[in-house]
Coordinates of C-alpha atoms in Angstrom, one line a residue:
Chain A
M1235 CA -47.3 -16.8 32.2
I1236 CA -45.3 -13.6 31.6
R1237 CA -47.0 -10.8 29.8
V1238 CA -44.8 -9.5 27.0
G1239 CA -45.5 -6.5 24.7
L1240 CA -45.0 -7.3 21.0
K1241 CA -44.1 -4.8 18.3
F1242 CA -43.3 -5.4 14.6
C1243 CA -41.8 -2.9 12.3
G1244 CA -43.8 -2.2 9.1
G1245 CA -42.0 -4.9 7.1
C1246 CA -41.5 -2.8 4.0
D1247 CA -38.4 -4.5 2.8
P1248 CA -37.8 -7.6 4.8
A1249 CA -34.3 -9.2 4.8
Y1250 CA -35.6 -12.5 6.3
D1251 CA -38.9 -14.3 6.7
R1252 CA -40.4 -12.7 9.7
D1253 CA -43.5 -14.8 9.6
E1254 CA -41.4 -18.0 10.0
Y1255 CA -39.3 -16.4 12.7
W1256 CA -42.4 -15.2 14.7
S1257 CA -44.1 -18.5 14.3
E1258 CA -41.0 -20.3 15.8
I1259 CA -40.9 -17.9 18.7
K1260 CA -44.7 -18.2 19.3
D1261 CA -44.4 -22.0 19.4
L1262 CA -41.5 -22.0 21.8
A1263 CA -43.2 -19.5 24.1
E1264 CA -46.5 -21.5 24.2
G1265 CA -47.6 -21.6 27.8
K1266 CA -44.9 -19.3 29.0
I1267 CA -45.6 -15.9 27.4
E1268 CA -48.8 -14.0 27.0
W1269 CA -48.3 -11.7 24.0
V1270 CA -50.0 -8.4 24.0
R1271 CA -50.0 -5.2 21.8
L1272 CA -48.0 -2.3 23.2
D1273 CA -51.1 -0.2 23.8
A1274 CA -52.5 -2.9 26.2
G1275 CA -49.9 -2.0 28.9
G1276 CA -49.2 -4.1 32.0
Y1277 CA -46.0 -5.7 30.8
G1278 CA -42.4 -5.4 31.9
R1279 CA -40.8 -6.8 28.8
V1280 CA -41.1 -6.0 25.1
L1281 CA -40.1 -7.8 22.0
M1282 CA -39.5 -5.7 18.9
I1283 CA -39.1 -7.6 15.6
N1284 CA -37.6 -5.6 12.8
A1285 CA -37.3 -6.7 9.2
C1286 CA -34.0 -5.2 8.4
E1287 CA -31.0 -3.3 10.0
T1288 CA -32.7 0.1 9.7
A1289 CA -34.8 -1.1 12.7
C1290 CA -37.4 1.6 12.4
V1291 CA -39.3 0.7 15.6
A1292 CA -36.2 0.6 17.7
E1293 CA -35.7 4.3 17.0
E1294 CA -39.3 5.3 17.3
L1295 CA -40.3 3.8 20.6
S1296 CA -39.1 4.5 24.1
F1297 CA -39.9 2.9 27.4
G1298 CA -39.1 3.6 31.0
P1299 CA -36.3 1.8 32.8
E1300 CA -38.8 -0.7 34.3
V1301 CA -39.3 -2.2 30.9
R1302 CA -36.8 -4.6 29.4
I1303 CA -36.6 -4.4 25.7
L1304 CA -35.4 -7.1 23.3
I1305 CA -34.8 -6.0 19.7
S1306 CA -34.2 -8.4 16.9
T1307 CA -33.3 -6.6 13.7
T1308 CA -32.6 -9.3 11.2
G1309 CA -33.7 -12.4 13.0
Q1310 CA -30.1 -12.7 14.3
I1311 CA -31.2 -13.8 17.8
P1312 CA -32.3 -17.4 17.6
A1313 CA -35.9 -17.9 18.6
Q1314 CA -34.9 -20.1 21.5
E1315 CA -32.7 -17.4 22.9
V1316 CA -35.4 -14.8 22.4
V1317 CA -37.8 -16.8 24.5
A1318 CA -35.2 -17.6 27.1
Q1319 CA -34.3 -13.9 27.5
L1320 CA -38.0 -12.9 27.8
V1321 CA -38.9 -15.4 30.4
G1322 CA -35.6 -15.2 32.3
P1323 CA -35.0 -13.0 35.4
M1324 CA -35.0 -9.2 35.0
Chain B
M1129 CA 0.6 13.1 22.1
Y1130 CA -0.8 15.0 19.2
P1131 CA 0.7 18.4 18.1
N1132 CA -1.1 21.5 19.4
H1133 CA -1.8 23.0 16.0
K1134 CA -3.7 26.3 15.8
R1135 CA -7.3 25.5 14.9
I1136 CA -8.1 26.3 11.3
E1137 CA -11.0 28.6 11.2
T1138 CA -10.7 30.8 8.1
K1139 CA -9.5 30.3 4.5
E1140 CA -6.4 32.3 5.4
D1141 CA -5.7 29.9 8.3
Y1142 CA -6.1 27.0 5.9
I1143 CA -3.7 28.4 3.3
Q1144 CA -1.2 29.3 6.0
S1145 CA -1.4 25.8 7.4
L1146 CA -0.6 24.4 3.9
R1147 CA 2.4 26.7 3.7
D1148 CA 3.6 25.4 7.0
L1149 CA 3.3 21.8 5.9
D1150 CA 6.6 20.3 4.9
H1151 CA 5.1 17.8 2.4
T1152 CA 6.7 16.4 -0.7
I1153 CA 4.7 16.9 -3.9
Y1154 CA 5.8 16.5 -7.4
F1155 CA 4.0 17.9 -10.5
Q1156 CA 5.2 17.5 -14.1
G1157 CA 8.4 16.0 -12.8
Q1158 CA 9.3 18.9 -10.5
K1159 CA 9.1 19.2 -6.8
V1160 CA 6.6 21.9 -5.9
E1161 CA 7.9 24.3 -3.3
D1162 CA 4.7 26.0 -2.3
I1163 CA 1.4 24.6 -3.6
T1164 CA -0.5 27.7 -2.4
E1165 CA 1.4 29.7 -5.1
D1166 CA 1.1 27.2 -7.9
P1167 CA -1.7 27.7 -10.4
A1168 CA -2.3 24.0 -10.8
F1169 CA -3.2 23.7 -7.1
I1170 CA -4.9 27.0 -6.3
P1171 CA -8.4 26.1 -7.6
H1172 CA -8.4 22.9 -5.5
I1173 CA -7.3 24.8 -2.5
N1174 CA -10.0 27.5 -3.1
C1175 CA -12.5 24.8 -3.3
A1176 CA -11.6 22.9 -0.1
A1177 CA -11.3 26.3 1.6
K1178 CA -15.1 26.7 1.1
T1179 CA -15.6 24.0 3.7
Y1180 CA -14.0 26.4 6.2
E1181 CA -15.5 29.6 4.9
L1182 CA -19.1 28.4 4.8
A1183 CA -18.8 27.0 8.4
L1184 CA -18.3 30.6 9.6
M1185 CA -21.4 32.0 7.9
P1186 CA -24.5 32.1 10.0
E1187 CA -26.6 31.2 7.0
H1188 CA -24.7 28.0 6.5
E1189 CA -23.6 26.9 10.0
D1190 CA -26.6 24.6 10.4
L1191 CA -25.3 22.4 7.7
L1192 CA -21.6 23.0 7.9
T1193 CA -21.2 22.6 11.7
A1194 CA -22.2 20.0 14.3
E1195 CA -21.9 19.4 18.0
S1196 CA -19.1 16.9 18.8
H1197 CA -20.5 13.9 20.6
L1198 CA -17.0 13.6 22.2
T1199 CA -16.4 17.1 23.5
G1200 CA -19.7 18.9 23.1
E1201 CA -17.8 21.6 21.1
R1202 CA -19.1 23.1 17.9
I1203 CA -17.0 21.5 15.1
N1204 CA -16.9 21.5 11.4
R1205 CA -19.3 18.8 10.1
F1206 CA -16.5 17.3 8.0
T1207 CA -14.9 16.1 11.3
H1208 CA -18.2 14.9 12.8
V1209 CA -19.3 11.3 13.5
H1210 CA -23.0 11.0 12.5
Q1211 CA -25.2 10.8 15.6
S1212 CA -28.6 10.5 14.0
V1213 CA -30.5 10.1 10.7
E1214 CA -30.8 13.9 10.7
D1215 CA -27.0 14.1 10.6
L1216 CA -26.9 11.7 7.6
I1217 CA -29.4 13.9 5.7
K1218 CA -27.6 17.1 6.6
K1219 CA -24.4 15.6 5.2
V1220 CA -26.1 15.2 1.8
Q1221 CA -27.6 18.6 2.0
M1222 CA -24.3 20.1 2.9
L1223 CA -22.6 18.5 -0.1
R1224 CA -25.2 19.8 -2.5
L1225 CA -24.8 23.3 -1.0
L1226 CA -21.0 23.2 -1.4
S1227 CA -21.4 22.1 -5.0
H1228 CA -23.7 25.1 -5.6
E1229 CA -21.0 27.4 -4.3
T1230 CA -18.1 25.8 -6.2
G1231 CA -19.4 23.8 -9.1
S1232 CA -16.6 21.4 -8.3
C1233 CA -15.3 18.8 -5.9
F1234 CA -14.4 20.2 -2.5
Q1235 CA -12.6 17.0 -1.5
R1236 CA -13.2 16.8 2.2
C1237 CA -15.9 14.2 2.1
V1238 CA -13.3 11.4 1.6
G1239 CA -11.7 12.0 4.9
F1240 CA -15.1 12.6 6.5
D1241 CA -16.2 9.1 5.4
A1242 CA -12.9 7.5 6.5
L1243 CA -13.3 9.0 10.0
N1244 CA -16.8 7.7 10.3
A1245 CA -16.0 4.2 8.9
T1246 CA -13.0 3.9 11.1
Y1247 CA -14.9 5.1 14.2
M1248 CA -17.6 2.4 13.9
T1249 CA -15.3 -0.4 12.8
T1250 CA -12.6 0.1 15.4
F1251 CA -15.5 0.1 18.0
D1252 CA -16.5 -3.4 16.8
L1253 CA -12.9 -4.5 16.5
S1254 CA -12.0 -3.4 20.1
A1255 CA -15.2 -5.0 21.5
D1256 CA -14.2 -8.2 19.9
K1257 CA -10.5 -8.3 20.6
G1258 CA -10.5 -6.3 23.8
N1259 CA -7.8 -4.0 22.5
D1260 CA -7.4 -0.2 22.6
A1261 CA -7.8 0.5 18.8
H1262 CA -11.1 2.4 19.3
A1263 CA -9.8 4.4 22.3
K1264 CA -6.8 5.4 20.2
F1265 CA -9.0 6.4 17.3
V1266 CA -11.2 8.5 19.6
E1267 CA -8.1 10.4 20.6
Y1268 CA -7.1 10.9 17.0
L1269 CA -10.6 12.1 16.2
K1270 CA -10.5 14.6 19.0
Y1271 CA -7.3 16.0 17.6
I1272 CA -8.8 16.4 14.1
Q1273 CA -12.0 17.9 15.5
A1274 CA -10.0 20.4 17.6
S1275 CA -7.5 21.3 15.0
N1276 CA -9.9 21.2 12.0
R1277 CA -7.2 19.8 9.9
M1278 CA -8.1 18.2 6.5
V1279 CA -7.9 14.5 6.3
V1280 CA -7.9 12.5 3.1
G1281 CA -9.2 8.9 3.2
G1282 CA -6.6 6.6 1.7
M1283 CA -8.2 3.4 0.4
T1284 CA -7.4 2.5 -3.2
D1285 CA -4.2 0.5 -3.5
V1286 CA -2.6 0.3 -6.9
K1287 CA -3.3 -3.5 -6.8
G1288 CA -0.9 -4.8 -9.5
D1289 CA -2.1 -8.2 -10.8
R1290 CA -5.9 -8.1 -10.0
T1291 CA -6.1 -11.9 -10.1
L1292 CA -3.7 -12.3 -7.1
P1293 CA -4.3 -11.6 -3.4
P1294 CA -1.9 -9.0 -1.8
H1295 CA 0.5 -11.5 -0.3
K1296 CA 0.9 -13.4 -3.6
Q1297 CA 1.8 -10.3 -5.7
P1298 CA 5.2 -10.5 -7.4
D1299 CA 5.8 -7.0 -6.0
P1300 CA 4.6 -6.9 -2.4
D1301 CA 4.4 -3.1 -2.4
V1302 CA 1.4 -2.9 -4.8
F1303 CA -0.7 -3.0 -1.7
V1304 CA 0.2 -0.8 1.3
H1305 CA 1.6 -3.2 3.9
I1306 CA 3.5 -3.4 7.2
T1307 CA 7.2 -4.0 6.6
E1308 CA 8.3 -3.8 10.2
R1309 CA 6.7 -4.0 13.6
R1310 CA 8.7 -2.1 16.3
D1311 CA 8.2 -1.4 20.0
D1312 CA 7.2 2.2 19.1
G1313 CA 5.2 1.6 16.0
L1314 CA 4.9 0.2 12.5
V1315 CA 6.8 0.8 9.2
I1316 CA 4.7 0.8 6.1
R1317 CA 5.4 0.7 2.4
G1318 CA 3.3 0.9 -0.8
A1319 CA 1.2 3.4 -2.6
K1320 CA -2.4 4.7 -2.8
A1321 CA -3.9 6.0 -6.0
H1322 CA -6.6 8.6 -6.8
M1323 CA -6.1 10.5 -3.6
T1324 CA -8.6 13.3 -4.0
G1325 CA -7.6 16.5 -2.3
A1326 CA -4.5 14.9 -0.9
A1327 CA -2.1 17.6 -2.1
N1328 CA -3.9 20.2 0.0
S1329 CA -4.7 17.9 3.0
H1330 CA -2.8 17.6 6.2
E1331 CA -3.4 14.0 7.1
V1332 CA -4.2 10.7 5.4
L1333 CA -6.2 8.0 7.1
L1334 CA -5.2 4.8 5.5
M1335 CA -7.5 1.8 5.2
P1336 CA -7.2 -1.6 3.5
T1337 CA -8.6 -1.6 0.0
Q1338 CA -10.5 -5.0 -0.1
T1339 CA -11.5 -8.0 1.9
L1340 CA -8.4 -9.8 3.1
R1341 CA -7.8 -13.5 3.8
P1342 CA -5.2 -15.5 5.8
G1343 CA -1.7 -14.7 4.5
D1344 CA -2.7 -11.0 4.1
E1345 CA -2.2 -10.0 7.7
D1346 CA 0.5 -7.4 6.9
Y1347 CA -1.9 -5.7 4.5
A1348 CA -4.7 -5.3 7.2
V1349 CA -3.5 -1.9 8.3
C1350 CA -5.5 1.2 9.2
C1351 CA -3.5 4.1 10.5
A1352 CA -3.3 7.9 10.3
V1353 CA -0.2 9.5 8.8
P1354 CA 0.6 13.2 8.7
L1355 CA 1.3 14.1 5.1
D1356 CA 4.6 15.7 5.9
A1357 CA 5.9 12.5 7.5
D1358 CA 9.3 11.3 6.2
G1359 CA 8.9 9.0 3.2
V1360 CA 5.4 10.2 2.1
I1361 CA 5.8 11.4 -1.5
Q1362 CA 2.9 12.6 -3.7
V1363 CA 2.7 12.9 -7.5
F1364 CA 0.0 15.3 -8.6
G1365 CA -2.0 14.4 -11.8
L1366 CA -3.0 16.8 -14.5
Q1367 CA -6.7 17.4 -14.9
T1368 CA -8.7 18.2 -18.0
N1369 CA -7.7 21.6 -19.4
D1370 CA -5.6 22.5 -16.4
E1371 CA -3.0 24.0 -18.7
R1372 CA -5.4 26.4 -20.4
K1373 CA -4.7 30.1 -19.6
G1374 CA -6.9 33.0 -18.5
T1375 CA -10.2 32.9 -16.8
I1376 CA -12.6 31.8 -19.6
D1377 CA -11.1 28.8 -21.3
I1378 CA -10.6 26.7 -18.1
G1379 CA -14.3 26.9 -17.4
N1380 CA -14.2 27.2 -13.6
A1381 CA -11.0 29.2 -13.0
T1382 CA -11.6 29.7 -9.3
Y1383 CA -12.5 26.2 -8.1
G1384 CA -11.4 23.8 -10.9
L1385 CA -13.5 20.9 -12.1
V1386 CA -12.7 18.0 -9.9
G1387 CA -10.7 17.5 -6.7
G1388 CA -7.1 17.2 -7.8
E1389 CA -5.7 13.8 -7.3
T1390 CA -2.3 12.4 -6.3
L1391 CA -0.5 9.1 -6.4
M1392 CA 0.6 8.8 -2.8
V1393 CA 3.8 6.8 -2.1
F1394 CA 4.8 5.4 1.3
E1395 CA 8.5 4.7 1.2
D1396 CA 9.1 3.0 4.6
V1397 CA 7.1 5.4 6.6
F1398 CA 7.1 5.1 10.4
V1399 CA 3.8 5.3 12.1
P1400 CA 3.7 5.4 16.0
W1401 CA 1.3 3.0 17.7
E1402 CA -1.0 5.7 18.9
R1403 CA -1.8 6.4 15.2
V1404 CA -2.4 2.7 14.4
F1405 CA -6.0 1.4 14.6
M1406 CA -5.7 -1.9 12.8
A1407 CA -2.6 -4.1 12.3
G1408 CA -3.2 -7.6 11.1
E1409 CA -6.9 -8.1 12.0
I1410 CA -7.9 -9.3 8.5
E1411 CA -11.4 -10.2 9.6
Y1412 CA -12.2 -6.5 10.0
A1413 CA -10.7 -5.3 6.7
G1414 CA -13.7 -6.1 4.6
L1415 CA -16.1 -4.5 7.0
L1416 CA -14.1 -1.3 7.1
V1417 CA -13.9 -1.2 3.3
E1418 CA -17.7 -1.8 3.0
R1419 CA -18.5 0.9 5.5
F1420 CA -16.3 3.4 3.9
A1421 CA -17.7 2.6 0.4
T1422 CA -21.3 2.9 1.6
L1423 CA -20.6 6.2 3.4
H1424 CA -18.8 7.5 0.3
R1425 CA -21.4 6.3 -2.2
Q1426 CA -24.1 8.0 0.0
N1427 CA -22.5 11.4 -1.1
Y1428 CA -22.8 11.3 -4.8
G1429 CA -26.4 12.4 -5.2
G1430 CA -25.5 15.4 -3.0
C1431 CA -22.3 16.6 -4.6
K1432 CA -23.1 15.6 -8.2
G1433 CA -26.7 16.6 -7.7
G1434 CA -25.4 20.1 -6.8
V1435 CA -22.9 20.2 -9.6
S1436 CA -25.7 19.2 -12.0
D1437 CA -27.8 22.1 -10.7
V1438 CA -24.9 24.4 -11.8
L1439 CA -24.8 22.7 -15.2
I1440 CA -28.6 23.0 -15.6
G1441 CA -28.3 26.7 -14.9
A1442 CA -25.5 27.1 -17.4
T1443 CA -27.4 25.2 -20.0
T1444 CA -30.5 27.3 -19.5
L1445 CA -28.4 30.5 -19.7
A1446 CA -26.7 29.2 -22.9
A1447 CA -30.2 28.7 -24.4
S1448 CA -31.3 32.2 -23.3
H1449 CA -28.2 33.8 -24.8
T1450 CA -29.4 32.7 -28.2
G1451 CA -33.1 33.2 -27.7
V1452 CA -34.1 29.5 -27.7
V1453 CA -34.8 29.0 -24.1
K1454 CA -38.6 29.0 -24.6
A1455 CA -38.5 26.5 -27.4
S1456 CA -40.5 23.4 -26.4
H1457 CA -37.7 20.9 -27.1
I1458 CA -35.2 23.0 -25.0
K1459 CA -37.7 23.1 -22.1
E1460 CA -38.2 19.4 -22.4
K1461 CA -34.4 18.7 -22.3
V1462 CA -33.9 21.0 -19.3
A1463 CA -36.8 19.3 -17.5
E1464 CA -35.1 15.9 -18.2
M1465 CA -31.9 17.3 -16.7
I1466 CA -33.7 18.4 -13.6
H1467 CA -35.4 15.0 -13.3
L1468 CA -32.1 13.2 -13.5
A1469 CA -30.4 15.5 -11.0
E1470 CA -33.2 15.2 -8.5
T1471 CA -33.2 11.4 -9.0
I1472 CA -29.6 11.1 -7.9
Y1473 CA -30.2 13.5 -5.0
S1474 CA -33.3 11.5 -3.9
S1475 CA -31.4 8.3 -3.6
S1476 CA -28.8 10.0 -1.4
V1477 CA -31.5 11.4 0.8
A1478 CA -33.2 8.0 0.9
C1479 CA -30.2 6.0 2.0
S1480 CA -29.7 8.6 4.7
A1481 CA -33.3 8.6 5.8
L1482 CA -33.2 4.8 6.2
G1483 CA -29.8 4.9 8.0
A1484 CA -29.4 2.9 11.2
K1485 CA -27.4 3.1 14.4
T1486 CA -24.3 0.9 14.6
P1487 CA -23.1 -0.7 17.8
S1488 CA -20.7 2.3 18.2
G1489 CA -23.6 4.7 18.3
A1490 CA -22.6 6.2 15.0
F1491 CA -25.2 6.2 12.2
Y1492 CA -24.8 4.5 8.9
P1493 CA -26.7 4.9 5.7
D1494 CA -28.7 2.1 4.1
P1495 CA -26.0 0.3 2.1
L1496 CA -28.2 -0.9 -0.7
L1497 CA -29.7 2.5 -1.3
A1498 CA -26.3 4.2 -1.0
N1499 CA -25.0 1.9 -3.7
C1500 CA -28.0 2.9 -5.9
A1501 CA -27.2 6.6 -5.3
K1502 CA -23.7 6.1 -6.6
H1503 CA -24.7 3.8 -9.5
N1504 CA -27.4 6.3 -10.6
T1505 CA -24.6 8.9 -10.7
T1506 CA -22.4 6.8 -12.9
R1507 CA -25.3 6.8 -15.5
H1508 CA -27.2 10.1 -15.1
I1509 CA -24.2 12.5 -15.1
Y1510 CA -23.4 11.3 -18.6
E1511 CA -26.9 11.8 -19.7
I1512 CA -27.1 15.2 -18.1
G1513 CA -23.9 16.1 -19.9
R1514 CA -25.2 14.8 -23.2
L1515 CA -28.3 17.0 -22.8
A1516 CA -26.2 20.0 -22.0
H1517 CA -24.2 19.4 -25.1
D1518 CA -27.4 19.0 -27.1
V1519 CA -28.8 22.3 -25.9
A1520 CA -25.5 24.3 -25.9
G1521 CA -24.6 23.3 -29.5
G1522 CA -21.4 22.4 -31.3
I1523 CA -20.0 25.8 -30.5
I1524 CA -18.7 24.4 -27.2
A1525 CA -16.3 22.3 -29.2
T1526 CA -15.2 24.8 -31.8
M1527 CA -15.2 28.2 -30.2
P1528 CA -12.0 30.3 -30.3
L1529 CA -10.0 30.9 -27.1
E1530 CA -10.0 33.8 -24.7
A1531 CA -6.8 35.1 -26.3
D1532 CA -8.7 35.6 -29.6
L1533 CA -11.4 37.5 -27.8
R1534 CA -8.8 39.8 -26.3
S1535 CA -6.8 40.1 -29.6
P1536 CA -6.6 43.6 -31.1
E1537 CA -6.8 42.0 -34.5
V1538 CA -9.5 39.4 -34.3
G1539 CA -11.3 40.2 -31.1
K1540 CA -13.8 42.4 -32.9
Y1541 CA -14.8 39.4 -35.1
I1542 CA -15.3 37.2 -32.0
E1543 CA -17.4 39.9 -30.4
K1544 CA -19.5 40.4 -33.6
Y1545 CA -20.0 36.8 -34.8
L1546 CA -20.2 34.9 -31.6
G1547 CA -22.7 37.2 -30.0
G1548 CA -26.3 36.1 -29.3
V1549 CA -29.4 38.0 -28.4
E1550 CA -29.1 41.8 -27.9
G1551 CA -28.1 42.8 -24.4
V1552 CA -26.0 39.8 -23.7
P1553 CA -22.2 40.5 -23.9
T1554 CA -20.4 38.0 -26.1
E1555 CA -18.0 37.4 -23.3
N1556 CA -20.8 36.2 -21.0
R1557 CA -21.9 33.8 -23.7
L1558 CA -18.4 32.4 -24.1
R1559 CA -18.0 32.1 -20.3
I1560 CA -21.1 29.9 -20.0
L1561 CA -20.2 27.8 -23.0
R1562 CA -16.8 27.1 -21.6
L1563 CA -18.2 26.3 -18.3
I1564 CA -20.5 23.7 -20.0
E1565 CA -17.6 22.3 -22.0
N1566 CA -15.3 21.9 -19.0
M1567 CA -18.0 20.4 -16.7
T1568 CA -19.1 17.8 -19.2
G1569 CA -15.8 16.3 -20.4
G1570 CA -12.8 14.4 -19.4
T1571 CA -12.0 14.2 -15.7
A1572 CA -15.3 15.4 -14.5
L1573 CA -17.2 12.5 -16.1
A1574 CA -14.6 9.9 -15.2
E1575 CA -14.8 11.1 -11.6
S1576 CA -18.6 10.4 -11.6
M1577 CA -18.0 7.0 -13.1
H1578 CA -15.2 5.7 -10.8
G1579 CA -15.1 7.9 -7.7
A1580 CA -16.3 5.8 -4.6
G1581 CA -15.9 2.7 -6.7
S1582 CA -16.5 1.7 -10.3
P1583 CA -20.1 0.6 -11.4
Q1584 CA -19.2 -3.1 -11.1
S1585 CA -18.5 -2.7 -7.4
Q1586 CA -22.1 -1.5 -6.9
K1587 CA -23.4 -4.4 -8.8
V1588 CA -21.5 -6.8 -6.5
M1589 CA -23.2 -5.1 -3.6
Y1590 CA -26.6 -5.4 -5.3
N1591 CA -26.2 -9.1 -5.5
R1592 CA -25.1 -9.3 -1.9
L1593 CA -27.7 -6.9 -0.4
G1594 CA -30.6 -7.4 -2.8
K1595 CA -32.5 -9.9 -0.6
L1596 CA -33.1 -12.2 -3.5
D1597 CA -34.3 -15.0 -1.1
M1598 CA -37.1 -12.8 0.1
K1599 CA -37.9 -11.6 -3.4
M1600 CA -38.2 -15.2 -4.7
K1601 CA -40.5 -16.1 -1.7
M1602 CA -42.7 -13.1 -2.6
A1603 CA -43.0 -14.2 -6.2
A1604 CA -43.6 -17.9 -5.3
K1605 CA -46.3 -16.9 -2.9
I1606 CA -48.1 -14.7 -5.4
A1607 CA -47.8 -17.3 -8.1
G1608 CA -49.4 -19.9 -5.8
I1609 CA -46.4 -22.1 -5.5
E1610 CA -46.5 -24.1 -2.3
E1611 CA -43.1 -24.8 -0.6

C-alpha cells in the first residue's frame, strides 16, 4: 500500500461531480493506496482535487521536492490515470 | 530584429513618438498631417498620456508599474503579463485610478489584454504544434516592454453577412485574412472596426474575431503590425459633441469622453514572419478570442466604476449648487448610484480574485465572473446615467452654450438666471452640468454597452460556463429526486 496525502478544495462552485470522481478513484485504488489527510504526514505523494479551474488549493499549498503532487482541476485526468500515476514509480 | 526606439517615459516622449510616426489617418475626409496638433485627437492623446505620467509618480507606481517576468526590469503595467492574482487585482485598481484622473477612456487596456491573451495562447499553440510562435511573441513582448510603445488590440472584423463564415463571404476582405504567404512573411488584407486609441497608438496586435472552422485557415491570423506600415489606413470617427467649441460645452475638454476609435484598413500589408504568431491554426482562434474577451471584460468594473465615481461626484456637486443635496430623495438617488458603481467594481475584483494560472504561467481571470462584470456594466451605467439626469434636472438638455455666457450682450442674463446658491459661480454650475450631460449621452453609453462585446456575447458565455449540469444535480438532490 502506498500512503497518499489527499486534499480537496472547498468545492464552492463545482464544475463537475467531485463525489462521483473521488468515488471512482477510491474504488480503483482499493488495496493499493492508503489515503491520509495532509496533516497526517508520512507520504511521498499528494492528490489535490479541485472543483474548478481556479484550483485554489493548488495555489495555497506547497511541498518539498520529495513529494510528488498530482493536481486534478476539473476532473480532466481520468480516474484510472490518477491511480496509475500515484502508484507508479517516483 | 526590432527597431531600437527610445523608451517612452514621459508625456512629452509619447507625443514626440506620435509626431515621429508616419501613420496614415483620415478625419472628415481629409488626411491628418499631425494628430498631436489636431483638436479632435488631442483629448485622446492627453488621456492615453496619463498611463505614462502616472507611472512616473511615486504615489501611483505600485499600480502603474510592474516587474517584467521576462527581464526583471521595472515596466509599465500596461505591457506586463499577469504573474499572480495580485497582478489581476492591481490591473482593475489601476483602471479605476486612471478613470478618476481622466473621467474618460485611456485606451491602453485593449493592447494590454491582447498582449496577455496572445502570450498564454501562443504558449499552448507552440506546446501543441512544436513551433516557435510563443518564442517569437516573447521577443515581441520584450520589445514592447522595453520601448513602452502603445499597442492597440485588433480583434473586431467588420464581418459582412453575419450568417456566413469568413471563407464564404461574397467579399473575402470583410474578415482580415492572409492573401499571400512568402518566404519572408505574410501579406494581409481586410479591416478592423472600433479600434479604440488606435490613432494614437504605435502598434496593432491583430487577432481573429471569432471561432474558426475548416476552410477559414487564411483567417486564423495573429500578428503585430506597426501602424506606420505601408498599406495601413485609419479613418477616425467623430465622437459625441466633439465639434463643440470652448472648454465648457464639450464637458471634458482635456480628456474627451471615450477612447477615440478608428476603422483600420489593411490594404495588402506585409508582415515579416517574426511578427506572425498564428497563421492558419484555426483550432486556436476561438481560444484566443475567448481569452482576450475575458481579459477585456474583466476591466469594465474598474474603468467604468471609476468613471461612475466622477459622475457621482458631478451629480452631488450639481445638487449642492442648487441647495438640494441634503434632500432625502437626492441622497437616496446618490446612494443608489454608489451602490451600482461598487457593484460593477466588485465583479471585476471578484473575477480577478478567483483568477487562475494558465499553462504559460500567466494568470487569467475567472471567465464567468469577468463576463458578469461586463454585463453588469451594460446595464448599470445606463441606470447611473438616468439617476444623474434625474438629479441634475432638465437644464442639462436646455442650457445655453459657453459663447452665450461669454457674450457681452446676454452673458449677464446667463450669470443672473442660471446661478444657484450664493457663493457658487454660475460658470462652475454650468461646467458640472455640461460634464454630466456629456458623460451620460451618446458615445459614452454605447461604449459601455458594446465595448468588449455586446450583451448577447456575455449571455452566450453564461450558457457555456454556467455549470448547468451541476446546478440541476444540486436541485434534484435537494428535491429528493433519485437518479
